[in-house]
Short mmCIF file of C-alpha atoms in Angstrom, two decimals:
data_model
loop_
_atom_site.label_atom_id
_atom_site.label_comp_id
_atom_site.label_asym_id
_atom_site.label_seq_id
_atom_site.Cartn_x
_atom_site.Cartn_y
_atom_site.Cartn_z
CA MET A 95 236.80 -24.34 -15.09
CA LEU A 96 235.61 -27.82 -16.42
CA ARG A 97 232.49 -27.09 -16.53
CA ILE A 98 232.13 -24.18 -19.77
CA PRO A 99 228.55 -22.28 -18.78
CA GLU A 100 227.74 -21.75 -22.53
CA LYS A 101 224.21 -21.17 -23.82
CA ILE A 102 223.27 -21.51 -27.13
CA VAL A 103 220.27 -19.17 -28.61
CA LYS A 104 218.84 -20.44 -32.05
CA ASN A 105 218.26 -17.49 -33.88
CA PRO A 106 217.02 -16.21 -38.06
CA GLY A 107 220.36 -17.27 -39.20
CA TYR A 108 222.89 -18.56 -37.30
CA MET A 109 223.32 -19.91 -33.35
CA LEU A 110 224.10 -17.09 -30.78
CA HIS A 111 227.07 -18.68 -27.80
CA VAL A 112 226.84 -17.15 -25.07
CA VAL A 113 229.91 -18.16 -21.88
CA ASN A 114 229.01 -15.91 -19.30
CA THR A 115 232.61 -15.65 -16.68
CA ASN A 116 234.75 -13.89 -14.50
CA LYS A 117 238.10 -16.10 -15.83
CA TYR A 118 239.07 -13.50 -18.56
CA LYS A 119 239.39 -9.29 -18.09
CA THR A 120 238.84 -9.06 -21.19
CA ASN A 121 235.26 -9.32 -23.88
CA THR A 122 235.85 -11.78 -26.94
CA LEU A 123 233.25 -11.23 -29.73
CA VAL A 124 233.98 -14.29 -32.36
CA TRP A 125 232.21 -14.52 -35.70
CA LYS A 126 233.23 -17.87 -37.49
CA MET A 127 231.34 -18.62 -41.08
CA LYS A 128 231.29 -22.20 -42.22
CA ALA A 129 230.75 -23.87 -46.58
CA PRO A 130 232.59 -26.67 -47.77
CA LEU A 131 235.81 -26.43 -49.32
CA GLU A 132 235.41 -25.97 -52.68
CA LYS A 133 238.02 -25.20 -55.60
CA GLU A 134 235.59 -22.13 -56.98
CA THR A 135 235.66 -20.79 -53.78
CA VAL A 136 238.34 -21.81 -51.96
CA THR A 137 240.09 -18.39 -52.94
CA LEU A 138 236.85 -16.02 -52.27
CA ARG A 139 237.09 -17.07 -48.97
CA ALA A 140 240.51 -16.61 -48.49
CA LEU A 141 241.37 -13.34 -49.50
CA LEU A 142 237.25 -11.95 -48.70
CA PRO A 143 238.28 -11.66 -44.54
CA HIS A 144 241.25 -9.62 -45.16
CA VAL A 145 239.23 -7.21 -47.50
CA LEU A 146 235.98 -6.42 -45.11
CA GLN A 147 238.36 -6.14 -41.93
CA SER A 148 240.34 -3.18 -43.73
CA SER A 149 237.13 -0.85 -43.98
CA THR A 150 234.21 0.15 -43.65
CA GLU A 151 231.06 2.57 -44.80
CA THR A 152 231.91 4.33 -41.70
CA TYR A 153 236.18 3.86 -41.32
CA PRO A 154 236.53 3.99 -45.25
CA SER A 155 240.28 3.41 -45.12
CA THR A 156 242.52 1.25 -43.44
CA THR A 157 243.80 4.17 -41.06
CA LYS A 158 240.68 5.25 -39.55
CA LEU A 159 239.32 1.79 -38.27
CA ARG A 160 242.74 0.79 -36.93
CA THR A 161 242.27 4.48 -35.50
CA TYR A 162 239.06 4.12 -33.76
CA LEU A 163 240.21 0.56 -32.57
CA ASP A 164 242.69 1.82 -30.36
CA ASP A 165 240.47 4.80 -29.11
CA LEU A 166 238.29 1.34 -27.82
CA TYR A 167 241.28 1.14 -24.97
CA GLY A 168 243.25 -0.63 -27.94
CA ALA A 169 240.86 -3.22 -28.46
CA SER A 170 241.71 -5.99 -31.40
CA LEU A 171 240.75 -7.23 -34.35
CA PHE A 172 242.04 -9.76 -36.67
CA VAL A 173 240.70 -12.43 -38.95
CA ASP A 174 241.19 -16.36 -39.78
CA LEU A 175 240.37 -19.16 -42.38
CA ALA A 176 241.29 -22.64 -41.02
CA LYS A 177 239.73 -26.10 -42.98
CA LYS A 178 238.04 -28.86 -40.79
CA GLY A 179 237.39 -31.97 -42.79
CA GLU A 180 235.67 -30.90 -45.59
CA TYR A 181 234.38 -27.61 -45.06
CA HIS A 182 236.21 -23.86 -45.10
CA ILE A 183 235.28 -21.33 -42.25
CA MET A 184 236.43 -17.62 -42.17
CA THR A 185 236.51 -16.38 -38.58
CA PHE A 186 236.24 -12.68 -37.44
CA THR A 187 237.88 -12.41 -34.08
CA MET A 188 237.69 -8.94 -32.12
CA GLU A 189 238.36 -8.66 -28.61
CA ILE A 190 237.88 -5.76 -26.29
CA ALA A 191 238.31 -4.29 -22.56
CA ASN A 192 235.71 -5.13 -20.04
CA GLU A 193 234.17 -1.86 -18.77
CA LYS A 194 233.13 -3.30 -15.31
CA PHE A 195 237.11 -3.08 -15.24
CA LEU A 196 237.83 0.49 -16.30
CA THR A 197 237.04 4.58 -14.20
CA ASP A 198 235.27 5.16 -17.97
CA SER A 199 231.15 3.79 -18.58
CA THR A 200 231.70 3.54 -22.27
CA PRO A 201 229.82 1.28 -23.26
CA LEU A 202 232.12 -1.42 -24.82
CA LEU A 203 230.41 -4.57 -24.98
CA ALA A 204 227.17 -2.81 -27.34
CA LYS A 205 230.70 -0.55 -29.14
CA ALA A 206 232.34 -4.16 -30.28
CA PHE A 207 229.01 -5.91 -31.75
CA GLU A 208 228.58 -2.34 -33.37
CA LEU A 209 232.24 -2.24 -35.07
CA LEU A 210 232.18 -6.18 -35.78
CA THR A 211 228.53 -6.22 -37.56
CA GLU A 212 229.58 -2.75 -39.28
CA ILE A 213 232.59 -4.85 -40.34
CA ILE A 214 230.40 -8.12 -41.20
CA PHE A 215 227.23 -6.40 -42.72
CA LYS A 216 228.01 -2.75 -44.11
CA PRO A 217 231.33 -2.96 -46.21
CA ASN A 218 233.39 -0.62 -47.81
CA LEU A 219 231.24 -0.26 -51.25
CA ASP A 220 231.82 1.81 -54.67
CA ASN A 221 228.82 1.14 -57.33
CA ASN A 222 227.82 -2.09 -56.14
CA ALA A 223 230.70 -3.79 -55.66
CA PHE A 224 234.30 -3.66 -53.31
CA THR A 225 236.75 -1.04 -54.11
CA LYS A 226 238.69 -1.38 -56.04
CA ASP A 227 242.19 -0.63 -54.07
CA THR A 228 241.37 -2.44 -51.26
CA VAL A 229 240.45 -5.84 -53.36
CA GLU A 230 244.33 -5.45 -55.29
CA LYS A 231 245.76 -4.71 -52.22
CA GLU A 232 244.39 -7.76 -50.68
CA LYS A 233 244.84 -9.92 -53.89
CA ARG A 234 248.89 -8.69 -53.75
CA THR A 235 248.85 -9.62 -50.02
CA LEU A 236 246.99 -12.57 -50.05
CA LYS A 237 249.40 -14.42 -53.27
CA GLN A 238 252.95 -13.12 -50.37
CA ARG A 239 250.53 -15.16 -47.75
CA ILE A 240 250.41 -18.37 -50.43
CA GLN A 241 254.54 -17.72 -52.12
CA SER A 242 255.09 -17.69 -47.66
CA ILE A 243 253.74 -21.48 -47.48
CA TYR A 244 256.44 -22.27 -50.41
CA ASP A 245 258.89 -20.82 -49.40
CA ASP A 246 258.66 -22.21 -45.63
CA LYS A 247 259.97 -25.61 -46.70
CA MET A 248 258.07 -27.27 -43.31
CA LYS A 249 255.00 -26.14 -44.09
CA TYR A 250 255.18 -26.56 -48.27
CA SER A 251 256.00 -29.81 -47.82
CA SER A 252 253.06 -30.57 -45.00
CA VAL A 253 251.04 -29.03 -47.74
CA ARG A 254 252.62 -31.00 -50.70
CA LEU A 255 251.06 -34.39 -48.66
CA ILE A 256 247.67 -33.54 -48.14
CA GLU A 257 247.81 -32.43 -51.25
CA GLU A 258 248.89 -35.68 -52.67
CA MET A 259 247.51 -37.72 -50.48
CA CYS A 260 244.13 -36.45 -50.58
CA LYS A 261 244.14 -36.19 -54.40
CA ASP A 262 240.24 -36.59 -55.30
CA GLU A 263 239.24 -34.48 -52.30
CA PRO A 264 238.50 -31.37 -51.37
CA PHE A 265 240.99 -31.45 -48.36
CA GLN A 266 243.54 -31.58 -50.83
CA LEU A 267 242.98 -27.34 -50.97
CA GLU A 268 244.79 -24.73 -49.14
CA ALA A 269 242.73 -23.15 -46.49
CA ASN A 270 244.79 -19.96 -47.97
CA GLY A 271 242.99 -20.29 -51.34
CA VAL A 272 245.03 -21.22 -54.96
CA LYS A 273 247.41 -18.16 -56.27
CA GLU A 274 247.03 -19.20 -59.81
CA ASP A 275 243.52 -17.74 -59.05
CA VAL A 276 243.55 -14.67 -57.17
CA ASP A 277 244.46 -12.84 -60.26
CA ALA A 278 241.30 -12.62 -62.17
CA ILE A 279 239.43 -11.90 -59.14
CA THR A 280 236.96 -8.88 -59.36
CA PRO A 281 235.85 -6.22 -57.02
CA GLU A 282 232.39 -6.64 -58.15
CA ALA A 283 232.45 -10.73 -58.71
CA LEU A 284 234.27 -10.72 -54.21
CA TYR A 285 231.16 -8.73 -53.19
CA SER A 286 228.61 -11.23 -55.22
CA TYR A 287 230.24 -14.10 -53.27
CA TYR A 288 230.24 -11.78 -50.07
CA LYS A 289 226.64 -11.84 -50.61
CA LYS A 290 226.24 -15.45 -51.53
CA ALA A 291 227.95 -16.48 -48.33
CA LEU A 292 226.09 -14.00 -46.24
CA SER A 293 222.78 -15.88 -46.93
CA GLU A 294 224.06 -19.35 -47.23
CA ASP A 295 227.27 -19.93 -44.55
CA GLU A 296 226.26 -21.32 -41.47
CA ILE A 297 227.13 -18.51 -38.69
CA ASP A 298 228.04 -18.95 -35.28
CA PHE A 299 228.51 -16.26 -32.96
CA TYR A 300 230.31 -16.60 -29.53
CA VAL A 301 230.71 -14.01 -27.49
CA ILE A 302 232.26 -14.20 -24.11
CA GLY A 303 233.45 -12.62 -21.27
CA ASP A 304 232.29 -11.10 -17.91
CA VAL A 305 228.87 -10.69 -20.01
CA SER A 306 225.00 -10.68 -19.05
CA GLU A 307 223.45 -13.15 -21.52
CA GLU A 308 220.52 -10.92 -21.72
CA GLU A 309 222.66 -8.09 -22.54
CA VAL A 310 223.78 -9.96 -25.42
CA LYS A 311 220.68 -11.54 -26.54
CA ASN A 312 219.42 -7.86 -27.05
CA LEU A 313 222.76 -6.43 -28.76
CA ALA A 314 222.45 -9.28 -30.76
CA GLY A 315 219.02 -8.06 -31.88
CA GLN A 316 219.70 -4.95 -32.44
CA PHE A 317 222.91 -5.25 -34.28
CA ILE A 318 222.31 -8.17 -36.74
CA THR A 319 219.94 -9.24 -39.23
CA LEU A 320 219.65 -12.35 -40.56
CA GLU A 321 217.81 -14.75 -43.16
CA GLU A 322 217.17 -18.29 -41.91
CA ARG A 323 219.04 -20.36 -44.64
CA THR A 324 219.94 -24.56 -44.83
CA PRO A 325 223.54 -24.53 -44.70
CA LYS A 326 224.77 -27.43 -47.91
CA PRO A 327 226.59 -30.74 -45.37
CA VAL A 328 229.32 -32.23 -46.33
CA HIS A 329 229.09 -36.02 -47.10
CA ARG A 330 232.22 -37.22 -44.77
CA HIS A 331 234.28 -39.35 -47.00
CA GLU A 332 234.06 -43.13 -47.07
CA ARG A 333 236.16 -44.44 -44.58
CA LYS A 334 239.54 -45.40 -47.32
CA SER A 335 241.73 -49.63 -46.85
CA ILE A 336 245.29 -48.13 -48.81
CA GLU A 337 245.88 -51.38 -50.76
CA THR A 338 248.98 -50.30 -51.28
CA PRO A 339 250.41 -46.63 -49.79
CA GLN A 340 252.61 -44.27 -52.20
CA GLU A 341 255.49 -43.24 -52.11
CA VAL A 342 256.12 -39.60 -53.59
CA ILE A 343 260.63 -37.93 -53.95
CA GLU A 344 260.43 -33.97 -54.45
CA LYS A 345 263.64 -33.02 -54.82
CA GLN A 346 264.41 -29.20 -54.70
CA ASP A 347 267.49 -26.81 -54.01
CA VAL A 348 266.77 -27.56 -50.07
CA LYS A 349 269.98 -28.35 -47.55
CA GLN A 350 267.37 -30.13 -45.07
CA GLY A 351 265.43 -33.04 -46.06
CA LYS A 352 261.80 -33.01 -44.28
CA LEU A 353 260.14 -36.53 -44.54
CA ASN A 354 256.52 -36.27 -43.45
CA ILE A 355 254.28 -39.10 -43.94
CA GLY A 356 250.37 -40.01 -43.90
CA TYR A 357 248.31 -42.10 -42.07
CA ARG A 358 244.94 -42.97 -42.67
CA THR A 359 243.27 -43.37 -38.15
CA ASN A 360 239.20 -43.39 -39.85
CA VAL A 361 238.76 -41.98 -36.50
CA TYR A 362 237.04 -38.34 -36.29
CA TYR A 363 236.40 -36.11 -33.25
CA GLY A 364 233.09 -37.03 -32.43
CA ASP A 365 233.56 -41.12 -32.38
CA GLU A 366 233.73 -43.33 -29.06
CA GLU A 367 237.15 -44.15 -30.52
CA TYR A 368 238.58 -40.36 -30.36
CA TYR A 369 239.98 -40.30 -26.78
CA ALA A 370 241.98 -43.40 -26.91
CA LEU A 371 243.20 -42.01 -30.51
CA GLN A 372 244.09 -38.85 -28.76
CA VAL A 373 245.96 -40.58 -26.02
CA PHE A 374 247.84 -43.11 -28.75
CA ASN A 375 249.00 -39.79 -30.27
CA GLY A 376 250.31 -38.32 -27.91
CA ILE A 377 252.91 -41.66 -26.98
CA PHE A 378 253.74 -41.68 -30.80
CA GLY A 379 254.86 -38.00 -31.86
CA GLY A 380 252.24 -35.71 -30.22
CA PHE A 381 255.13 -34.58 -27.45
CA SER A 382 258.11 -34.32 -25.96
CA HIS A 383 258.41 -37.53 -23.71
CA SER A 384 256.98 -39.59 -27.49
CA LYS A 385 258.61 -42.27 -29.16
CA LEU A 386 259.10 -40.56 -32.61
CA PHE A 387 261.01 -37.79 -30.65
CA ILE A 388 262.68 -40.28 -28.31
CA ASN A 389 263.12 -42.62 -30.76
CA VAL A 390 264.45 -40.68 -33.80
CA ARG A 391 265.58 -37.45 -32.18
CA GLU A 392 267.33 -38.63 -29.18
CA LYS A 393 268.92 -42.06 -29.22
CA ALA A 394 269.44 -42.70 -33.05
CA SER A 395 269.83 -39.10 -33.75
CA LEU A 396 268.18 -39.50 -37.77
CA ALA A 397 265.87 -36.16 -37.67
CA TYR A 398 266.47 -32.81 -36.81
CA TYR A 399 262.45 -32.44 -35.28
CA ALA A 400 260.69 -35.51 -34.89
CA ALA A 401 255.99 -34.86 -34.38
CA SER A 402 252.85 -35.91 -35.62
CA ARG A 403 248.95 -34.64 -35.75
CA LEU A 404 245.91 -35.20 -35.53
CA GLU A 405 243.56 -33.75 -38.47
CA SER A 406 240.39 -34.67 -36.17
CA HIS A 407 238.65 -33.84 -38.16
CA LYS A 408 239.07 -35.74 -41.60
CA GLY A 409 240.49 -39.18 -39.88
CA LEU A 410 244.22 -38.64 -40.74
CA LEU A 411 247.70 -38.95 -38.60
CA LEU A 412 250.25 -36.52 -39.99
CA VAL A 413 254.22 -37.19 -38.97
CA MET A 414 256.60 -33.87 -39.51
CA SER A 415 260.13 -34.70 -39.68
CA GLY A 416 263.62 -33.08 -40.70
CA ILE A 417 266.61 -34.67 -41.86
CA ASP A 418 269.77 -35.79 -43.49
CA HIS A 419 269.04 -36.51 -47.48
CA LYS A 420 270.92 -40.15 -46.94
CA ASN A 421 269.18 -40.72 -43.41
CA TYR A 422 265.38 -41.37 -45.52
CA ASP A 423 265.48 -45.02 -45.13
CA LYS A 424 266.56 -45.41 -41.94
CA ALA A 425 264.17 -42.52 -40.46
CA VAL A 426 260.72 -43.54 -42.74
CA SER A 427 261.88 -47.65 -40.83
CA ILE A 428 262.12 -46.44 -37.43
CA ILE A 429 259.09 -44.45 -37.42
CA LYS A 430 257.90 -47.83 -39.15
CA ALA A 431 259.25 -49.14 -36.16
CA GLN A 432 258.06 -47.30 -33.48
CA MET A 433 254.06 -47.55 -35.04
CA GLU A 434 254.95 -51.36 -34.99
CA ALA A 435 255.80 -51.20 -31.01
CA ILE A 436 252.58 -49.14 -30.22
CA GLN A 437 250.32 -51.84 -31.92
CA ASN A 438 252.26 -54.28 -30.21
CA GLY A 439 252.14 -53.38 -26.61
CA ASP A 440 255.62 -51.84 -26.25
CA PHE A 441 254.36 -49.07 -24.41
CA THR A 442 254.73 -48.24 -19.87
CA GLU A 443 251.99 -47.23 -18.10
CA GLU A 444 254.13 -44.32 -17.29
CA GLU A 445 253.55 -43.51 -20.78
CA LEU A 446 249.68 -44.22 -20.80
CA SER A 447 249.21 -42.16 -17.44
CA GLN A 448 252.35 -39.61 -18.57
CA THR A 449 250.41 -38.92 -21.91
CA LYS A 450 246.67 -37.96 -20.59
CA ALA A 451 248.51 -35.42 -17.88
CA VAL A 452 250.04 -34.58 -21.02
CA ILE A 453 246.62 -34.06 -22.92
CA LYS A 454 243.88 -32.66 -19.85
CA ASN A 455 246.80 -30.06 -19.73
CA GLN A 456 247.06 -28.50 -23.24
CA LEU A 457 243.75 -28.39 -22.93
CA LEU A 458 243.23 -26.22 -20.10
CA GLU A 459 245.31 -24.28 -21.64
CA THR A 460 243.75 -24.02 -24.18
CA ILE A 461 241.22 -23.35 -23.07
CA ASP A 462 242.71 -19.87 -20.35
CA VAL A 463 242.78 -17.72 -24.07
CA ALA A 464 239.15 -16.76 -24.69
CA ARG A 465 239.58 -17.60 -28.35
CA GLY A 466 241.00 -21.18 -27.68
CA LEU A 467 237.97 -21.94 -25.36
CA VAL A 468 236.06 -21.15 -28.05
CA GLU A 469 237.49 -24.17 -30.66
CA VAL A 470 236.99 -26.66 -27.95
CA LEU A 471 233.46 -25.95 -28.35
CA TYR A 472 233.13 -25.13 -31.63
CA HIS A 473 234.11 -28.99 -32.22
CA ASN A 474 230.77 -29.89 -31.13
CA VAL A 475 229.19 -27.45 -34.09
CA MET A 476 231.46 -29.23 -36.61
CA VAL A 477 230.29 -32.94 -35.49
CA GLY A 478 226.57 -31.44 -34.58
CA LYS A 479 227.50 -33.68 -31.07
CA ASP A 480 227.51 -31.86 -27.44
CA ILE A 481 230.48 -33.19 -25.82
CA THR A 482 230.74 -31.19 -22.42
CA LEU A 483 235.28 -30.87 -21.83
CA GLU A 484 234.05 -33.55 -18.72
CA GLU A 485 233.20 -35.32 -20.55
CA TRP A 486 236.49 -35.48 -22.92
CA PHE A 487 238.27 -35.35 -19.50
CA GLN A 488 236.80 -38.03 -18.39
CA LYS A 489 236.89 -40.21 -21.48
CA THR A 490 240.22 -39.83 -22.14
CA ASP A 491 241.00 -41.24 -18.31
CA THR A 492 239.34 -43.86 -19.00
CA VAL A 493 241.52 -45.05 -21.67
CA THR A 494 243.62 -48.16 -21.45
CA LYS A 495 246.44 -49.70 -22.71
CA GLU A 496 244.19 -52.09 -24.88
CA ASP A 497 242.40 -49.45 -26.33
CA ILE A 498 245.01 -47.68 -27.68
CA VAL A 499 246.65 -51.14 -29.35
CA ASP A 500 243.01 -51.84 -30.95
CA VAL A 501 242.57 -48.13 -31.98
CA SER A 502 246.47 -48.17 -33.62
CA LYS A 503 245.91 -51.88 -35.46
CA ASN A 504 243.32 -49.69 -38.12
CA ILE A 505 245.51 -46.54 -38.88
CA GLN A 506 246.89 -47.63 -42.54
CA LEU A 507 249.97 -46.11 -43.77
CA ASP A 508 249.00 -44.10 -46.72
CA THR A 509 251.21 -41.40 -48.47
CA ILE A 510 255.52 -41.75 -47.56
CA TYR A 511 256.21 -37.22 -48.77
CA PHE A 512 260.16 -36.64 -49.60
CA LEU A 513 261.43 -33.24 -50.11
CA THR A 514 265.03 -33.32 -51.14
CA GLY A 515 268.24 -32.16 -52.26
CA THR A 516 269.53 -31.88 -55.80
CA GLU A 517 273.17 -32.37 -54.94
CA GLY A 518 275.04 -34.97 -56.24
CA GLN A 519 272.05 -35.46 -59.27
#
């Protein structure tokens, strides 16, 4: 399924993406709303999708809404928040059985359209505001979600690295919002922001499954009415040059130290060098055959885990590792040594071909699920380009050793963050 049959239709206020494929037994509807990541709105946006999915005008309680989903052959509905680069994205996903595989002739695709659009356009209101009970319940849950990041020290250290590394940039904000800002949100303020988001956000609506393009266009015309808008662009930060990397050491009562290191790649998804950067990351720390895994974790036994990942819309490379407190200096130096090894071309053709194979397999696994396919396609919306999966594979295949060395030499160490214990202090 390298050739993805995506048809994009421009409608007033949103883009409709139809992928007609018989690869899946279900039909999946994914509604994405994108806006700049901003301190003033991040917590409102983190709360909003959860309030919308809890009840609607027709189904004024969570129980009634969930019972109706069960009646639709166990359809599933969930919401998600993410940040990509300097954007904050709300996602509503609905997965429903394809009626072609059922003896019953219920028009399930139409029912899915009707319900998903009701969740988005016909919320459960009380005097021109969201209902107080729903908002208060979801505020409590949001605070718990934010708190859970701080309780999970692996997640916490990743968040803290980004906060330190991107201090004066919107990217420092967490997708789940700011805990201290939750209490001040009122049902009226949230409803007012909801109307603003519906009229200003950049909206993309994906329908994936064994569906007819005509039927999808007709259903979209029947259930979706939006005003045209000019979404706010986000200006990518200038490429940063790091003179002196910063070191941040934080002490808490933790048994295992968390060492997180952030680099600036200054390469973004859609750039020509991106494919070489992906292969670089695979050799460096992205997979179980990578240098970090083998040399830091296996050979030196310095880490309980050691891996790296790319923030491809922000131009960052992030290293995560769990180490004994006493091994800090050793671990930092051996991680730096793996970077230098690649910069010096110290990796084999076998590592190169193995990494390319794993990247391609990972991509194929991702699109095996309709939601994963949407995430792959949405990269193109993020960068305003049409990069096909075939092109992605072909450009990955043509990456050379020299390309990897070149891209690695431009990677700059920005921040070392270490969460360590308080023993012996």
